[in-house]
Amino acid sequence: MTAPSRIWINAVGKELPEWVVAAMASPEIADNGSFIIAGGDGETRVERGFAVFDYDGQVYACLPKEVQAKLAATVGADNEAVAELAQKTEAARAPVPAIQRQSREARRAGDKQLRLKPMIGSPPAPQFAQLDQLNVDDTYQRSIEGGASKKLIIKIAENWDWRLCLPLIVSRREGSLYVIDGQHRLEGAKLRGDIRDLPVVVFDFDDPKQEAELFVQANRSRRAMSTLDDFHAAVVAGDAKAVEIHNVVTDAGLIVGRNQAWQYWQPGEVIFVAAIKKALISQGREISTRALTMIAQAFDGLVLTGGGAIFTGLCIFIQSREKDGRPIDADLMVSVLSEVGIPGWKEATEGVDSGQDRIDSMLKAMEEAYAEAESE
């Protein structure tokens, strides 16, 4: 026996061959381009991007990367057809010598050989997906609540140009589709109301962690991410430093916000992740957690505008008092923070431009306010 005699990929614009039509369980084709065949291993839904192949008069369907395994399960791994297909697959995967893959530009640059790393992942499956099939995982995706994002979405919707609509990068996870890259295009299409589906390329991922890693790589290589975008994606991806910051914040009863624009901040949200990262290095986790806990208690129900300066000054104040053998009273410090209030602490650094000068001004204000309360 030989390898599959016919193979067809269910891609947009590809006409159904007669032998595939003959294998269809019904003539119905779904809006997303999928249909059902009565194949050699029962009924199978052929999604966009699936391969349909004919072997020994029986038709089968699966993802292209699974053809070899499907064939092996059907006729046995030691069958000559499987061996033939495996040899072709290995030949296709075999790395081409770097010197042969160099471009003319690379040779002009000094004949430096490319250092090719092994390819990661499998080729994507191009297809169309209906808008209501596409989900967004908020645990690592950018927030689109800010003014800049909303303006971009409106601009995309009002000036829709299919020539600029590159396929969305999508993950197939547990039977659902999640947008990794292309959230603004998706929201723009939804806002228009006259677009039913969008072009996508689908990758298979096991969990959100892998999706987040690709999200970070894709966005860092194209344009700068905000600190919060980077942070939330890094947490899902399991970055140790980001996870530690997340844990310190949540241990204090707070959460890390998702939007840089202060108009959208909510009570109990922490935006100053860079200040927390620095404090963990300079003052340690225990002091950082205590400072955040005091801030959470003192400003319960309030938006933490200027919270970064308050937090940094408080961490340094706690550390300096402990070095002097005069640890602060947590309840008294919470009372001092609350009585001065967020507007009062902001006044302590008004007109001060230098970062270090702002810290010094905040620290001095805290020392004076605490000393006054301590003497009463």
mmCIF file of C-alpha atoms in Angstrom:
data_model
loop_
_atom_site.group_PDB
_atom_site.id
_atom_site.type_symbol
_atom_site.label_atom_id
_atom_site.label_comp_id
_atom_site.label_asym_id
_atom_site.label_seq_id
_atom_site.Cartn_x
_atom_site.Cartn_y
_atom_site.Cartn_z
ATOM 1 C CA MET A 1 0.000 0.000 0.000
ATOM 2 C CA THR A 2 1.106 3.580 -0.645
ATOM 3 C CA ALA A 3 0.589 6.871 1.145
ATOM 4 C CA PRO A 4 -2.792 8.674 0.927
ATOM 5 C CA SER A 5 -3.794 9.017 -2.713
ATOM 6 C CA ARG A 6 -5.580 12.352 -2.317
ATOM 7 C CA ILE A 7 -5.321 15.131 0.249
ATOM 8 C CA TRP A 8 -7.387 18.325 0.369
ATOM 9 C CA ILE A 9 -7.204 21.222 2.865
ATOM 10 C CA ASN A 10 -10.417 22.996 3.910
ATOM 11 C CA ALA A 11 -9.267 26.575 3.317
ATOM 12 C CA VAL A 12 -11.131 29.726 2.296
ATOM 13 C CA GLY A 13 -11.634 29.864 -1.473
ATOM 14 C CA LYS A 14 -10.806 26.188 -2.079
ATOM 15 C CA GLU A 15 -13.497 24.358 -4.026
ATOM 16 C CA LEU A 16 -14.752 21.067 -2.642
ATOM 17 C CA PRO A 17 -13.516 18.171 -4.821
ATOM 18 C CA GLU A 18 -16.058 15.565 -5.873
ATOM 19 C CA TRP A 19 -14.528 12.809 -3.741
ATOM 20 C CA VAL A 20 -14.940 14.969 -0.614
ATOM 21 C CA VAL A 21 -18.514 15.890 -1.556
ATOM 22 C CA ALA A 22 -19.267 12.184 -1.969
ATOM 23 C CA ALA A 23 -18.077 11.550 1.587
ATOM 24 C CA MET A 24 -20.190 14.308 3.192
ATOM 25 C CA ALA A 25 -22.778 13.052 5.662
ATOM 26 C CA SER A 26 -25.094 15.877 4.568
ATOM 27 C CA PRO A 27 -24.863 18.701 2.027
ATOM 28 C CA GLU A 28 -25.042 21.346 4.756
ATOM 29 C CA ILE A 29 -22.002 23.610 5.179
ATOM 30 C CA ALA A 30 -21.917 25.783 8.313
ATOM 31 C CA ASP A 31 -21.393 29.538 8.183
ATOM 32 C CA ASN A 32 -17.820 29.056 9.396
ATOM 33 C CA GLY A 33 -17.072 26.716 6.466
ATOM 34 C CA SER A 34 -17.168 23.461 8.408
ATOM 35 C CA PHE A 35 -19.098 20.326 7.410
ATOM 36 C CA ILE A 36 -19.439 16.677 8.434
ATOM 37 C CA ILE A 37 -18.089 13.670 6.561
ATOM 38 C CA ALA A 38 -18.930 10.005 7.037
ATOM 39 C CA GLY A 39 -15.368 8.740 7.043
ATOM 40 C CA GLY A 40 -13.489 5.565 7.724
ATOM 41 C CA ASP A 41 -13.593 6.214 11.472
ATOM 42 C CA GLY A 42 -17.159 7.517 11.689
ATOM 43 C CA GLU A 43 -18.618 10.986 11.349
ATOM 44 C CA THR A 44 -16.104 13.833 11.679
ATOM 45 C CA ARG A 45 -16.638 17.586 11.496
ATOM 46 C CA VAL A 46 -14.166 19.110 9.051
ATOM 47 C CA GLU A 47 -13.215 22.532 10.430
ATOM 48 C CA ARG A 48 -11.445 25.222 8.432
ATOM 49 C CA GLY A 49 -7.781 24.252 8.195
ATOM 50 C CA PHE A 50 -8.453 20.508 8.479
ATOM 51 C CA ALA A 51 -6.921 18.045 6.026
ATOM 52 C CA VAL A 52 -9.188 15.500 4.316
ATOM 53 C CA PHE A 53 -7.381 12.502 2.824
ATOM 54 C CA ASP A 54 -8.337 9.360 0.930
ATOM 55 C CA TYR A 55 -6.623 6.129 1.927
ATOM 56 C CA ASP A 56 -7.553 2.791 0.392
ATOM 57 C CA GLY A 57 -11.031 4.027 -0.550
ATOM 58 C CA GLN A 58 -11.814 5.465 2.896
ATOM 59 C CA VAL A 59 -11.890 9.178 3.715
ATOM 60 C CA TYR A 60 -10.495 10.649 6.940
ATOM 61 C CA ALA A 61 -10.210 14.187 8.366
ATOM 62 C CA CYS A 62 -7.948 15.781 10.970
ATOM 63 C CA LEU A 63 -5.476 18.618 11.452
ATOM 64 C CA PRO A 64 -2.596 18.404 8.943
ATOM 65 C CA LYS A 65 -0.075 17.712 11.708
ATOM 66 C CA GLU A 66 -2.168 14.711 12.829
ATOM 67 C CA VAL A 67 -2.362 12.935 9.444
ATOM 68 C CA GLN A 68 0.550 10.620 10.189
ATOM 69 C CA ALA A 69 -0.861 9.643 13.605
ATOM 70 C CA LYS A 70 -4.345 9.135 12.127
ATOM 71 C CA LEU A 71 -2.929 6.903 9.421
ATOM 72 C CA ALA A 72 -0.877 4.923 11.926
ATOM 73 C CA ALA A 73 -3.960 4.360 14.094
ATOM 74 C CA THR A 74 -5.865 3.140 11.043
ATOM 75 C CA VAL A 75 -3.410 0.758 9.377
ATOM 76 C CA GLY A 76 -0.710 0.238 12.009
ATOM 77 C CA ALA A 77 2.516 2.081 12.732
ATOM 78 C CA ASP A 78 4.611 -0.513 10.867
ATOM 79 C CA ASN A 79 2.656 -0.183 7.623
ATOM 80 C CA GLU A 80 4.778 0.868 4.646
ATOM 81 C CA ALA A 81 2.455 3.817 3.945
ATOM 82 C CA VAL A 82 3.069 5.179 7.431
ATOM 83 C CA ALA A 83 6.807 4.656 7.051
ATOM 84 C CA GLU A 84 6.742 6.447 3.698
ATOM 85 C CA LEU A 85 4.815 9.372 5.144
ATOM 86 C CA ALA A 86 7.124 9.506 8.179
ATOM 87 C CA GLN A 87 10.174 9.662 5.916
ATOM 88 C CA LYS A 88 8.637 12.519 3.950
ATOM 89 C CA THR A 89 7.765 14.312 7.173
ATOM 90 C CA GLU A 90 11.269 13.937 8.590
ATOM 91 C CA ALA A 91 12.746 15.100 5.304
ATOM 92 C CA ALA A 92 10.530 18.174 5.393
ATOM 93 C CA ARG A 93 11.531 18.871 8.987
ATOM 94 C CA ALA A 94 15.250 18.340 8.396
ATOM 95 C CA PRO A 95 17.101 21.633 8.886
ATOM 96 C CA VAL A 96 18.533 23.136 5.742
ATOM 97 C CA PRO A 97 22.212 24.074 6.124
ATOM 98 C CA ALA A 98 22.407 27.659 7.272
ATOM 99 C CA ILE A 99 24.712 28.664 4.429
ATOM 100 C CA GLN A 100 22.007 27.691 1.910
ATOM 101 C CA ARG A 101 19.359 29.762 3.661
ATOM 102 C CA GLN A 102 21.289 32.984 3.790
ATOM 103 C CA SER A 103 19.757 35.834 1.870
ATOM 104 C CA ARG A 104 21.696 37.981 -0.539
ATOM 105 C CA GLU A 105 21.546 40.807 2.003
ATOM 106 C CA ALA A 106 23.030 38.593 4.715
ATOM 107 C CA ARG A 107 25.943 37.651 2.483
ATOM 108 C CA ARG A 108 26.554 41.306 1.698
ATOM 109 C CA ALA A 109 26.668 41.985 5.437
ATOM 110 C CA GLY A 110 29.782 39.874 5.825
ATOM 111 C CA ASP A 111 29.002 36.244 4.968
ATOM 112 C CA LYS A 112 27.960 35.550 8.552
ATOM 113 C CA GLN A 113 26.124 32.237 8.818
ATOM 114 C CA LEU A 114 22.677 32.261 10.376
ATOM 115 C CA ARG A 115 22.367 30.429 13.674
ATOM 116 C CA LEU A 116 18.980 28.808 13.191
ATOM 117 C CA LYS A 117 17.158 27.585 16.270
ATOM 118 C CA PRO A 118 14.627 24.737 16.063
ATOM 119 C CA MET A 119 11.192 25.914 14.970
ATOM 120 C CA ILE A 120 8.594 26.185 17.713
ATOM 121 C CA GLY A 121 4.989 25.036 17.323
ATOM 122 C CA SER A 122 3.089 23.760 14.302
ATOM 123 C CA PRO A 123 1.919 25.674 11.211
ATOM 124 C CA PRO A 124 -1.366 27.498 11.905
ATOM 125 C CA ALA A 125 -4.717 26.561 10.382
ATOM 126 C CA PRO A 126 -6.147 29.526 8.401
ATOM 127 C CA GLN A 127 -9.919 29.878 8.506
ATOM 128 C CA PHE A 128 -12.806 32.282 9.122
ATOM 129 C CA ALA A 129 -14.462 32.499 12.544
ATOM 130 C CA GLN A 130 -17.752 34.111 13.505
ATOM 131 C CA LEU A 131 -17.403 37.065 15.871
ATOM 132 C CA ASP A 132 -19.435 35.401 18.620
ATOM 133 C CA GLN A 133 -17.062 32.410 18.526
ATOM 134 C CA LEU A 134 -14.051 34.559 19.446
ATOM 135 C CA ASN A 135 -13.303 35.018 23.144
ATOM 136 C CA VAL A 136 -10.832 37.275 24.965
ATOM 137 C CA ASP A 137 -8.951 36.101 28.072
ATOM 138 C CA ASP A 138 -8.780 39.156 30.356
ATOM 139 C CA THR A 139 -6.123 37.573 32.563
ATOM 140 C CA TYR A 140 -3.383 38.580 30.120
ATOM 141 C CA GLN A 141 -4.984 40.671 27.367
ATOM 142 C CA ARG A 142 -4.678 44.444 27.187
ATOM 143 C CA SER A 143 -7.451 46.544 28.689
ATOM 144 C CA ILE A 144 -9.498 48.331 26.021
ATOM 145 C CA GLU A 145 -11.318 50.627 28.457
ATOM 146 C CA GLY A 146 -8.861 53.506 28.064
ATOM 147 C CA GLY A 147 -9.561 56.488 25.849
ATOM 148 C CA ALA A 148 -6.800 55.636 23.376
ATOM 149 C CA SER A 149 -8.111 52.093 22.868
ATOM 150 C CA LYS A 150 -11.694 53.260 22.422
ATOM 151 C CA LYS A 151 -10.624 55.864 19.869
ATOM 152 C CA LEU A 152 -8.676 53.219 17.960
ATOM 153 C CA ILE A 153 -11.659 50.836 17.939
ATOM 154 C CA ILE A 154 -13.971 53.589 16.660
ATOM 155 C CA LYS A 155 -11.427 54.541 13.993
ATOM 156 C CA ILE A 156 -11.156 50.918 12.836
ATOM 157 C CA ALA A 157 -14.954 50.554 12.748
ATOM 158 C CA GLU A 158 -15.567 53.802 10.865
ATOM 159 C CA ASN A 159 -12.790 53.221 8.327
ATOM 160 C CA TRP A 160 -12.908 49.454 7.881
ATOM 161 C CA ASP A 161 -10.518 48.313 5.155
ATOM 162 C CA TRP A 162 -10.275 44.585 4.455
ATOM 163 C CA ARG A 163 -6.830 45.178 2.943
ATOM 164 C CA LEU A 164 -5.597 46.181 6.408
ATOM 165 C CA CYS A 165 -7.373 43.386 8.270
ATOM 166 C CA LEU A 166 -4.643 40.835 8.783
ATOM 167 C CA PRO A 167 -5.805 37.497 10.213
ATOM 168 C CA LEU A 168 -6.244 37.473 13.975
ATOM 169 C CA ILE A 169 -3.932 35.147 15.905
ATOM 170 C CA VAL A 170 -6.230 32.753 17.756
ATOM 171 C CA SER A 171 -5.755 29.882 20.196
ATOM 172 C CA ARG A 172 -7.933 26.776 20.190
ATOM 173 C CA ARG A 173 -8.205 25.758 23.846
ATOM 174 C CA GLU A 174 -10.648 23.189 25.215
ATOM 175 C CA GLY A 175 -12.931 23.578 22.205
ATOM 176 C CA SER A 176 -13.100 27.388 22.352
ATOM 177 C CA LEU A 177 -11.284 30.097 20.384
ATOM 178 C CA TYR A 178 -9.331 32.822 22.220
ATOM 179 C CA VAL A 179 -7.893 35.906 20.517
ATOM 180 C CA ILE A 180 -4.179 36.311 21.250
ATOM 181 C CA ASP A 181 -3.552 39.190 18.849
ATOM 182 C CA GLY A 182 -6.238 41.274 17.130
ATOM 183 C CA GLN A 183 -8.543 42.362 19.955
ATOM 184 C CA HIS A 184 -9.014 45.883 18.538
ATOM 185 C CA ARG A 185 -9.951 44.519 15.106
ATOM 186 C CA LEU A 186 -12.457 42.177 16.748
ATOM 187 C CA GLU A 187 -14.073 44.991 18.741
ATOM 188 C CA GLY A 188 -14.125 47.255 15.673
ATOM 189 C CA ALA A 189 -15.925 44.562 13.676
ATOM 190 C CA LYS A 190 -18.455 44.077 16.483
ATOM 191 C CA LEU A 191 -19.050 47.824 16.675
ATOM 192 C CA ARG A 192 -19.880 48.031 12.957
ATOM 193 C CA GLY A 193 -22.566 45.368 13.166
ATOM 194 C CA ASP A 194 -22.324 44.357 9.507
ATOM 195 C CA ILE A 195 -19.392 41.943 9.739
ATOM 196 C CA ARG A 196 -20.219 38.330 10.547
ATOM 197 C CA ASP A 197 -16.795 36.709 10.635
ATOM 198 C CA LEU A 198 -13.079 37.520 10.496
ATOM 199 C CA PRO A 199 -10.028 35.754 9.075
ATOM 200 C CA VAL A 200 -8.012 33.973 11.745
ATOM 201 C CA VAL A 201 -5.048 31.650 12.018
ATOM 202 C CA VAL A 202 -5.592 29.049 14.705
ATOM 203 C CA PHE A 203 -2.903 27.551 16.931
ATOM 204 C CA ASP A 204 -3.433 24.815 19.491
ATOM 205 C CA PHE A 205 -2.442 25.644 23.086
ATOM 206 C CA ASP A 206 -2.867 23.611 26.243
ATOM 207 C CA ASP A 207 -3.430 26.493 28.668
ATOM 208 C CA PRO A 208 -3.538 30.313 29.026
ATOM 209 C CA LYS A 209 0.122 30.350 30.140
ATOM 210 C CA GLN A 210 1.322 29.389 26.660
ATOM 211 C CA GLU A 211 -1.036 31.935 25.087
ATOM 212 C CA ALA A 212 0.264 34.686 27.385
ATOM 213 C CA GLU A 213 3.864 33.875 26.491
ATOM 214 C CA LEU A 214 3.067 34.238 22.779
ATOM 215 C CA PHE A 215 1.078 37.437 23.483
ATOM 216 C CA VAL A 216 4.084 39.006 25.228
ATOM 217 C CA GLN A 217 6.496 37.947 22.479
ATOM 218 C CA ALA A 218 4.209 39.170 19.697
ATOM 219 C CA ASN A 219 3.621 42.582 21.246
ATOM 220 C CA ARG A 220 7.149 43.221 22.509
ATOM 221 C CA SER A 221 8.524 42.504 19.046
ATOM 222 C CA ARG A 222 6.080 44.916 17.378
ATOM 223 C CA ARG A 223 5.456 47.857 19.698
ATOM 224 C CA ALA A 224 5.918 48.867 23.294
ATOM 225 C CA MET A 225 3.491 47.450 25.833
ATOM 226 C CA SER A 226 2.360 49.485 28.831
ATOM 227 C CA THR A 227 3.753 48.470 32.197
ATOM 228 C CA LEU A 228 0.384 47.022 33.218
ATOM 229 C CA ASP A 229 -0.116 45.114 29.943
ATOM 230 C CA ASP A 230 3.316 43.584 30.351
ATOM 231 C CA PHE A 231 2.756 42.818 34.035
ATOM 232 C CA HIS A 232 -0.564 40.978 33.691
ATOM 233 C CA ALA A 233 0.668 38.909 30.763
ATOM 234 C CA ALA A 234 3.865 38.077 32.665
ATOM 235 C CA VAL A 235 1.840 36.881 35.682
ATOM 236 C CA VAL A 236 -0.169 34.458 33.554
ATOM 237 C CA ALA A 237 3.036 33.333 31.833
ATOM 238 C CA GLY A 238 4.506 32.484 35.251
ATOM 239 C CA ASP A 239 7.249 35.125 35.420
ATOM 240 C CA ALA A 240 8.688 34.828 38.954
ATOM 241 C CA LYS A 241 9.102 38.568 39.636
ATOM 242 C CA ALA A 242 5.646 39.434 38.321
ATOM 243 C CA VAL A 243 4.050 36.637 40.366
ATOM 244 C CA GLU A 244 5.805 37.890 43.521
ATOM 245 C CA ILE A 245 4.488 41.427 42.983
ATOM 246 C CA HIS A 246 1.004 40.030 42.361
ATOM 247 C CA ASN A 247 1.131 37.994 45.571
ATOM 248 C CA VAL A 248 2.390 40.910 47.676
ATOM 249 C CA VAL A 249 -0.415 43.140 46.400
ATOM 250 C CA THR A 250 -3.166 40.561 46.916
ATOM 251 C CA ASP A 251 -1.820 39.632 50.368
ATOM 252 C CA ALA A 252 -2.415 43.266 51.324
ATOM 253 C CA GLY A 253 -6.025 43.086 50.135
ATOM 254 C CA LEU A 254 -5.444 45.090 46.956
ATOM 255 C CA ILE A 255 -5.367 44.253 43.239
ATOM 256 C CA VAL A 256 -3.196 45.412 40.354
ATOM 257 C CA GLY A 257 -5.181 47.609 37.964
ATOM 258 C CA ARG A 258 -5.298 47.121 34.218
ATOM 259 C CA ASN A 259 -5.496 50.691 32.913
ATOM 260 C CA GLN A 260 -2.794 53.370 32.927
ATOM 261 C CA ALA A 261 -5.334 56.193 32.493
ATOM 262 C CA TRP A 262 -6.172 57.586 35.949
ATOM 263 C CA GLN A 263 -9.772 58.340 34.909
ATOM 264 C CA TYR A 264 -10.463 54.602 34.920
ATOM 265 C CA TRP A 265 -8.791 53.677 38.210
ATOM 266 C CA GLN A 266 -10.983 51.981 40.806
ATOM 267 C CA PRO A 267 -10.724 51.950 44.630
ATOM 268 C CA GLY A 268 -8.310 49.305 45.834
ATOM 269 C CA GLU A 269 -6.394 49.189 42.550
ATOM 270 C CA VAL A 270 -2.607 49.456 42.569
ATOM 271 C CA ILE A 271 -0.981 50.912 39.451
ATOM 272 C CA PHE A 272 2.569 51.491 40.728
ATOM 273 C CA VAL A 273 4.016 48.039 39.989
ATOM 274 C CA ALA A 274 7.444 49.520 39.160
ATOM 275 C CA ALA A 275 7.654 51.084 42.639
ATOM 276 C CA ILE A 276 6.688 47.761 44.244
ATOM 277 C CA LYS A 277 9.311 45.916 42.208
ATOM 278 C CA LYS A 278 11.967 48.377 43.402
ATOM 279 C CA ALA A 279 10.816 48.148 47.031
ATOM 280 C CA LEU A 280 10.999 44.349 46.982
ATOM 281 C CA ILE A 281 14.663 44.701 46.076
ATOM 282 C CA SER A 282 15.491 47.597 48.432
ATOM 283 C CA GLN A 283 13.278 46.957 51.476
ATOM 284 C CA GLY A 284 12.201 43.342 51.014
ATOM 285 C CA ARG A 285 8.879 41.530 50.871
ATOM 286 C CA GLU A 286 7.909 41.875 54.536
ATOM 287 C CA ILE A 287 8.168 45.677 54.607
ATOM 288 C CA SER A 288 6.550 45.988 51.162
ATOM 289 C CA THR A 289 3.570 43.899 52.298
ATOM 290 C CA ARG A 290 3.198 45.882 55.528
ATOM 291 C CA ALA A 291 3.285 49.188 53.659
ATOM 292 C CA LEU A 292 0.649 48.053 51.159
ATOM 293 C CA THR A 293 -1.543 46.706 53.967
ATOM 294 C CA MET A 294 -1.396 50.064 55.786
ATOM 295 C CA ILE A 295 -2.281 51.889 52.567
ATOM 296 C CA ALA A 296 -5.214 49.516 51.967
ATOM 297 C CA GLN A 297 -6.556 50.125 55.485
ATOM 298 C CA ALA A 298 -5.971 53.887 55.515
ATOM 299 C CA PHE A 299 -7.514 54.578 52.112
ATOM 300 C CA ASP A 300 -10.231 51.917 51.999
ATOM 301 C CA GLY A 301 -12.772 52.778 49.290
ATOM 302 C CA LEU A 302 -10.577 55.501 47.768
ATOM 303 C CA VAL A 303 -8.773 55.688 44.443
ATOM 304 C CA LEU A 304 -5.030 55.557 45.094
ATOM 305 C CA THR A 305 -3.925 58.572 43.043
ATOM 306 C CA GLY A 306 -0.334 59.350 43.935
ATOM 307 C CA GLY A 307 -0.129 55.979 45.635
ATOM 308 C CA GLY A 308 3.330 55.211 44.265
ATOM 309 C CA ALA A 309 4.966 58.122 46.086
ATOM 310 C CA ILE A 310 3.118 57.304 49.324
ATOM 311 C CA PHE A 311 4.139 53.647 49.100
ATOM 312 C CA THR A 312 7.809 54.385 48.387
ATOM 313 C CA GLY A 313 8.045 56.947 51.185
ATOM 314 C CA LEU A 314 6.311 54.596 53.618
ATOM 315 C CA CYS A 315 8.643 51.681 52.831
ATOM 316 C CA ILE A 316 11.720 53.851 53.418
ATOM 317 C CA PHE A 317 10.198 55.278 56.622
ATOM 318 C CA ILE A 318 9.440 51.814 58.032
ATOM 319 C CA GLN A 319 12.940 50.598 57.173
ATOM 320 C CA SER A 320 14.713 53.637 58.659
ATOM 321 C CA ARG A 321 12.758 53.417 61.921
ATOM 322 C CA GLU A 322 13.584 49.726 62.279
ATOM 323 C CA LYS A 323 17.272 50.386 61.680
ATOM 324 C CA ASP A 324 17.150 52.966 64.491
ATOM 325 C CA GLY A 325 15.497 50.434 66.792
ATOM 326 C CA ARG A 326 12.232 52.405 66.831
ATOM 327 C CA PRO A 327 9.720 50.339 64.813
ATOM 328 C CA ILE A 328 6.533 52.179 63.955
ATOM 329 C CA ASP A 329 3.128 51.332 65.391
ATOM 330 C CA ALA A 330 1.058 50.018 62.478
ATOM 331 C CA ASP A 331 -2.291 51.249 63.833
ATOM 332 C CA LEU A 332 -0.884 54.712 64.515
ATOM 333 C CA MET A 333 0.634 54.879 61.030
ATOM 334 C CA VAL A 334 -2.689 53.905 59.451
ATOM 335 C CA SER A 335 -4.358 56.687 61.435
ATOM 336 C CA VAL A 336 -1.725 59.214 60.297
ATOM 337 C CA LEU A 337 -2.078 58.189 56.655
ATOM 338 C CA SER A 338 -5.860 58.449 56.844
ATOM 339 C CA GLU A 339 -5.968 61.816 58.647
ATOM 340 C CA VAL A 340 -3.583 63.529 56.227
ATOM 341 C CA GLY A 341 -5.485 61.952 53.333
ATOM 342 C CA ILE A 342 -4.453 61.377 49.746
ATOM 343 C CA PRO A 343 -4.759 65.100 48.796
ATOM 344 C CA GLY A 344 -2.568 66.032 51.765
ATOM 345 C CA TRP A 345 0.160 63.569 50.828
ATOM 346 C CA LYS A 346 0.055 64.793 47.227
ATOM 347 C CA GLU A 347 0.731 68.331 48.473
ATOM 348 C CA ALA A 348 3.970 67.108 50.050
ATOM 349 C CA THR A 349 5.476 66.543 46.597
ATOM 350 C CA GLU A 350 3.841 69.349 44.611
ATOM 351 C CA GLY A 351 6.312 71.386 42.610
ATOM 352 C CA VAL A 352 9.070 68.781 43.061
ATOM 353 C CA ASP A 353 10.247 67.358 39.735
ATOM 354 C CA SER A 354 13.211 65.130 40.590
ATOM 355 C CA GLY A 355 12.340 61.561 41.515
ATOM 356 C CA GLN A 356 14.714 61.452 44.477
ATOM 357 C CA ASP A 357 13.614 64.906 45.670
ATOM 358 C CA ARG A 358 9.989 63.740 45.596
ATOM 359 C CA ILE A 359 10.902 60.721 47.722
ATOM 360 C CA ASP A 360 12.801 62.936 50.175
ATOM 361 C CA SER A 361 9.857 65.358 50.412
ATOM 362 C CA MET A 362 7.388 62.525 51.045
ATOM 363 C CA LEU A 363 9.667 60.919 53.650
ATOM 364 C CA LYS A 364 10.082 64.231 55.492
ATOM 365 C CA ALA A 365 6.309 64.783 55.528
ATOM 366 C CA MET A 366 5.742 61.287 56.949
ATOM 367 C CA GLU A 367 8.387 61.697 59.623
ATOM 368 C CA GLU A 368 6.857 64.987 60.768
ATOM 369 C CA ALA A 369 3.249 63.748 60.712
ATOM 370 C CA TYR A 370 4.106 60.538 62.579
ATOM 371 C CA ALA A 371 6.256 62.346 65.166
ATOM 372 C CA GLU A 372 3.404 64.753 65.860
ATOM 373 C CA ALA A 373 0.907 61.912 66.299
ATOM 374 C CA GLU A 374 3.383 59.949 68.427
ATOM 375 C CA SER A 375 3.847 62.862 70.818
ATOM 376 C CA GLU A 376 0.131 63.284 71.487
#
